[in-house]
Amino acid sequence: MVTRGALGAYVLTRQGPLEVTPVPVAVADTVGAGDSFMAALLDGLALADLLGAAHRDELRAADRTRITRALTRATRAAALTVSRPGADLPTATDLADSPPARPARTRTSRHNTTGTPPRRAADLTERSTS
């Protein structure tokens, strides 16, 4: 498998090559895109019951539809991630309910209850050198 950013993902299966192209999004920040892609790919493979040593033969023989579903989930997750500032990886609910082209948003969490975007290391470095 090869991830190609805005070009999507490419994988070579026993049935031949397979490409998945993501929905274009306005990029706010690329931090976390690869992590988001891989986490969603693993989740997609688990949902298809293709993950783990016991399922290796089934994964090797998986049809294009099952692989496409997992790759599409992964490219959606990466698209959602890059459309938001910071490494704001999507939840399963985000992937199920939200189109990948939605505008960037600020998400609060138990660690950030102010509704303000979290500070990034680059922001802190710029201030400390001023």
PDB file of C-alpha atoms in Angstrom:
ATOM      1  CA  MET A   1       0.000   0.000   0.000  1.00  0.00           C
ATOM      2  CA  VAL A   2       1.125   3.515  -0.795  1.00  0.00           C
ATOM      3  CA  THR A   3      -0.460   6.660   0.607  1.00  0.00           C
ATOM      4  CA  ARG A   4      -0.277   9.623  -1.728  1.00  0.00           C
ATOM      5  CA  GLY A   5      -1.810  12.551   0.149  1.00  0.00           C
ATOM      6  CA  ALA A   6      -4.353  14.392  -1.978  1.00  0.00           C
ATOM      7  CA  LEU A   7      -4.048  11.673  -4.622  1.00  0.00           C
ATOM      8  CA  GLY A   8      -5.454   9.039  -2.267  1.00  0.00           C
ATOM      9  CA  ALA A   9      -4.131   5.551  -1.720  1.00  0.00           C
ATOM     10  CA  TYR A  10      -2.889   2.750  -3.928  1.00  0.00           C
ATOM     11  CA  VAL A  11      -2.705  -0.916  -3.027  1.00  0.00           C
ATOM     12  CA  LEU A  12      -1.721  -3.964  -5.013  1.00  0.00           C
ATOM     13  CA  THR A  13      -4.023  -6.917  -4.325  1.00  0.00           C
ATOM     14  CA  ARG A  14      -4.042 -10.414  -5.746  1.00  0.00           C
ATOM     15  CA  GLN A  15      -6.842  -9.221  -8.032  1.00  0.00           C
ATOM     16  CA  GLY A  16      -4.665  -6.347  -9.284  1.00  0.00           C
ATOM     17  CA  PRO A  17      -4.040  -2.693  -8.420  1.00  0.00           C
ATOM     18  CA  LEU A  18      -6.654  -0.673  -6.575  1.00  0.00           C
ATOM     19  CA  GLU A  19      -6.773   3.101  -6.142  1.00  0.00           C
ATOM     20  CA  VAL A  20      -8.999   5.157  -3.876  1.00  0.00           C
ATOM     21  CA  THR A  21      -9.196   8.906  -4.425  1.00  0.00           C
ATOM     22  CA  PRO A  22     -10.344  11.048  -1.496  1.00  0.00           C
ATOM     23  CA  VAL A  23     -12.826  13.896  -1.628  1.00  0.00           C
ATOM     24  CA  PRO A  24     -10.833  17.139  -1.948  1.00  0.00           C
ATOM     25  CA  VAL A  25     -10.723  19.290   1.184  1.00  0.00           C
ATOM     26  CA  ALA A  26      -9.244  22.620   2.162  1.00  0.00           C
ATOM     27  CA  VAL A  27      -6.078  21.751   4.059  1.00  0.00           C
ATOM     28  CA  ALA A  28      -5.730  23.386   7.469  1.00  0.00           C
ATOM     29  CA  ASP A  29      -2.872  21.239   8.834  1.00  0.00           C
ATOM     30  CA  THR A  30      -1.275  17.973   7.702  1.00  0.00           C
ATOM     31  CA  VAL A  31      -0.113  16.867  11.163  1.00  0.00           C
ATOM     32  CA  GLY A  32      -1.620  13.489  11.991  1.00  0.00           C
ATOM     33  CA  ALA A  33      -2.848  12.618   8.486  1.00  0.00           C
ATOM     34  CA  GLY A  34      -0.760   9.446   8.219  1.00  0.00           C
ATOM     35  CA  ASP A  35      -1.624   8.331  11.737  1.00  0.00           C
ATOM     36  CA  SER A  36      -5.296   8.960  11.047  1.00  0.00           C
ATOM     37  CA  PHE A  37      -5.111   7.036   7.763  1.00  0.00           C
ATOM     38  CA  MET A  38      -3.455   3.996   9.349  1.00  0.00           C
ATOM     39  CA  ALA A  39      -5.774   3.935  12.380  1.00  0.00           C
ATOM     40  CA  ALA A  40      -8.854   4.093  10.153  1.00  0.00           C
ATOM     41  CA  LEU A  41      -7.419   1.465   7.801  1.00  0.00           C
ATOM     42  CA  LEU A  42      -6.852  -0.924  10.705  1.00  0.00           C
ATOM     43  CA  ASP A  43     -10.340  -0.143  12.007  1.00  0.00           C
ATOM     44  CA  GLY A  44     -11.818  -0.760   8.560  1.00  0.00           C
ATOM     45  CA  LEU A  45     -10.008  -4.077   8.254  1.00  0.00           C
ATOM     46  CA  ALA A  46     -11.226  -5.041  11.741  1.00  0.00           C
ATOM     47  CA  LEU A  47     -14.806  -4.105  10.813  1.00  0.00           C
ATOM     48  CA  ALA A  48     -14.465  -6.347   7.739  1.00  0.00           C
ATOM     49  CA  ASP A  49     -13.128  -9.136   9.974  1.00  0.00           C
ATOM     50  CA  LEU A  50      -9.839  -9.127   8.055  1.00  0.00           C
ATOM     51  CA  LEU A  51      -7.462  -8.161  10.858  1.00  0.00           C
ATOM     52  CA  GLY A  52      -5.168 -10.424  12.856  1.00  0.00           C
ATOM     53  CA  ALA A  53      -3.092 -13.519  12.300  1.00  0.00           C
ATOM     54  CA  ALA A  54      -6.138 -15.779  12.175  1.00  0.00           C
ATOM     55  CA  HIS A  55      -7.460 -13.827   9.173  1.00  0.00           C
ATOM     56  CA  ARG A  56      -4.303 -13.605   7.028  1.00  0.00           C
ATOM     57  CA  ASP A  57      -5.562 -15.965   4.339  1.00  0.00           C
ATOM     58  CA  GLU A  58      -8.921 -14.195   4.238  1.00  0.00           C
ATOM     59  CA  LEU A  59      -7.175 -10.826   3.909  1.00  0.00           C
ATOM     60  CA  ARG A  60      -5.021 -12.115   1.056  1.00  0.00           C
ATOM     61  CA  ALA A  61      -8.134 -13.386  -0.740  1.00  0.00           C
ATOM     62  CA  ALA A  62     -10.385 -10.428   0.120  1.00  0.00           C
ATOM     63  CA  ASP A  63     -12.410  -9.059  -2.762  1.00  0.00           C
ATOM     64  CA  ARG A  64     -11.957  -5.537  -4.050  1.00  0.00           C
ATOM     65  CA  THR A  65     -15.167  -4.334  -2.419  1.00  0.00           C
ATOM     66  CA  ARG A  66     -13.979  -5.150   1.115  1.00  0.00           C
ATOM     67  CA  ILE A  67     -10.552  -3.630   0.528  1.00  0.00           C
ATOM     68  CA  THR A  68     -12.078  -0.549  -1.112  1.00  0.00           C
ATOM     69  CA  ARG A  69     -14.336   0.001   1.914  1.00  0.00           C
ATOM     70  CA  ALA A  70     -11.365  -0.087   4.294  1.00  0.00           C
ATOM     71  CA  LEU A  71      -9.259   2.203   2.085  1.00  0.00           C
ATOM     72  CA  THR A  72     -12.148   4.628   1.622  1.00  0.00           C
ATOM     73  CA  ARG A  73     -12.583   4.819   5.393  1.00  0.00           C
ATOM     74  CA  ALA A  74      -8.856   5.534   5.746  1.00  0.00           C
ATOM     75  CA  THR A  75      -8.806   8.271   3.099  1.00  0.00           C
ATOM     76  CA  ARG A  76     -11.898   9.882   4.666  1.00  0.00           C
ATOM     77  CA  ALA A  77     -10.172   9.890   8.055  1.00  0.00           C
ATOM     78  CA  ALA A  78      -7.059  11.515   6.605  1.00  0.00           C
ATOM     79  CA  ALA A  79      -9.168  14.099   4.744  1.00  0.00           C
ATOM     80  CA  LEU A  80     -11.036  14.987   7.926  1.00  0.00           C
ATOM     81  CA  THR A  81      -7.758  15.265   9.826  1.00  0.00           C
ATOM     82  CA  VAL A  82      -6.119  17.654   7.366  1.00  0.00           C
ATOM     83  CA  SER A  83      -9.248  19.808   7.194  1.00  0.00           C
ATOM     84  CA  ARG A  84      -8.821  20.718  10.905  1.00  0.00           C
ATOM     85  CA  PRO A  85      -6.066  22.605  12.681  1.00  0.00           C
ATOM     86  CA  GLY A  86      -3.762  20.506  14.864  1.00  0.00           C
ATOM     87  CA  ALA A  87      -3.632  16.734  14.994  1.00  0.00           C
ATOM     88  CA  ASP A  88      -7.418  16.450  15.420  1.00  0.00           C
ATOM     89  CA  LEU A  89      -8.105  12.869  14.397  1.00  0.00           C
ATOM     90  CA  PRO A  90     -11.724  11.938  13.643  1.00  0.00           C
ATOM     91  CA  THR A  91     -13.829   9.684  15.806  1.00  0.00           C
ATOM     92  CA  ALA A  92     -15.859   6.738  14.501  1.00  0.00           C
ATOM     93  CA  THR A  93     -18.915   9.009  14.718  1.00  0.00           C
ATOM     94  CA  ASP A  94     -17.150  11.631  12.587  1.00  0.00           C
ATOM     95  CA  LEU A  95     -16.431   9.005   9.946  1.00  0.00           C
ATOM     96  CA  ALA A  96     -19.985   7.669   9.966  1.00  0.00           C
ATOM     97  CA  ASP A  97     -21.879  10.963  10.118  1.00  0.00           C
ATOM     98  CA  SER A  98     -19.774  13.692   8.569  1.00  0.00           C
ATOM     99  CA  PRO A  99     -18.722  14.387   5.007  1.00  0.00           C
ATOM    100  CA  PRO A 100     -14.939  14.743   4.701  1.00  0.00           C
ATOM    101  CA  ALA A 101     -15.212  18.204   3.160  1.00  0.00           C
ATOM    102  CA  ARG A 102     -16.742  19.909   6.164  1.00  0.00           C
ATOM    103  CA  PRO A 103     -15.078  23.124   7.335  1.00  0.00           C
ATOM    104  CA  ALA A 104     -12.326  23.142   9.938  1.00  0.00           C
ATOM    105  CA  ARG A 105     -13.614  23.268  13.475  1.00  0.00           C
ATOM    106  CA  THR A 106     -12.422  23.494  17.027  1.00  0.00           C
ATOM    107  CA  ARG A 107     -13.240  20.493  19.158  1.00  0.00           C
ATOM    108  CA  THR A 108     -13.279  20.590  22.910  1.00  0.00           C
ATOM    109  CA  SER A 109     -12.190  17.681  25.026  1.00  0.00           C
ATOM    110  CA  ARG A 110     -11.756  16.898  28.681  1.00  0.00           C
ATOM    111  CA  HIS A 111      -8.289  18.484  28.367  1.00  0.00           C
ATOM    112  CA  ASN A 112      -9.423  21.607  26.534  1.00  0.00           C
ATOM    113  CA  THR A 113     -12.740  22.864  27.864  1.00  0.00           C
ATOM    114  CA  THR A 114     -12.277  26.473  26.754  1.00  0.00           C
ATOM    115  CA  GLY A 115     -13.269  25.860  23.127  1.00  0.00           C
ATOM    116  CA  THR A 116     -10.017  27.442  21.959  1.00  0.00           C
ATOM    117  CA  PRO A 117      -7.684  25.591  19.645  1.00  0.00           C
ATOM    118  CA  PRO A 118      -4.908  23.740  21.449  1.00  0.00           C
ATOM    119  CA  ARG A 119      -1.474  25.338  21.294  1.00  0.00           C
ATOM    120  CA  ARG A 120       1.026  23.716  19.025  1.00  0.00           C
ATOM    121  CA  ALA A 121       4.721  23.313  19.730  1.00  0.00           C
ATOM    122  CA  ALA A 122       5.560  25.694  16.856  1.00  0.00           C
ATOM    123  CA  ASP A 123       3.454  28.430  18.480  1.00  0.00           C
ATOM    124  CA  LEU A 124       5.263  28.005  21.786  1.00  0.00           C
ATOM    125  CA  THR A 125       8.688  27.999  20.131  1.00  0.00           C
ATOM    126  CA  GLU A 126       7.968  31.235  18.259  1.00  0.00           C
ATOM    127  CA  ARG A 127       6.943  32.991  21.472  1.00  0.00           C
ATOM    128  CA  SER A 128       9.885  31.748  23.499  1.00  0.00           C
ATOM    129  CA  THR A 129      12.405  33.087  20.974  1.00  0.00           C
ATOM    130  CA  SER A 130      10.785  36.532  20.742  1.00  0.00           C
TER     131      SER A 130
END
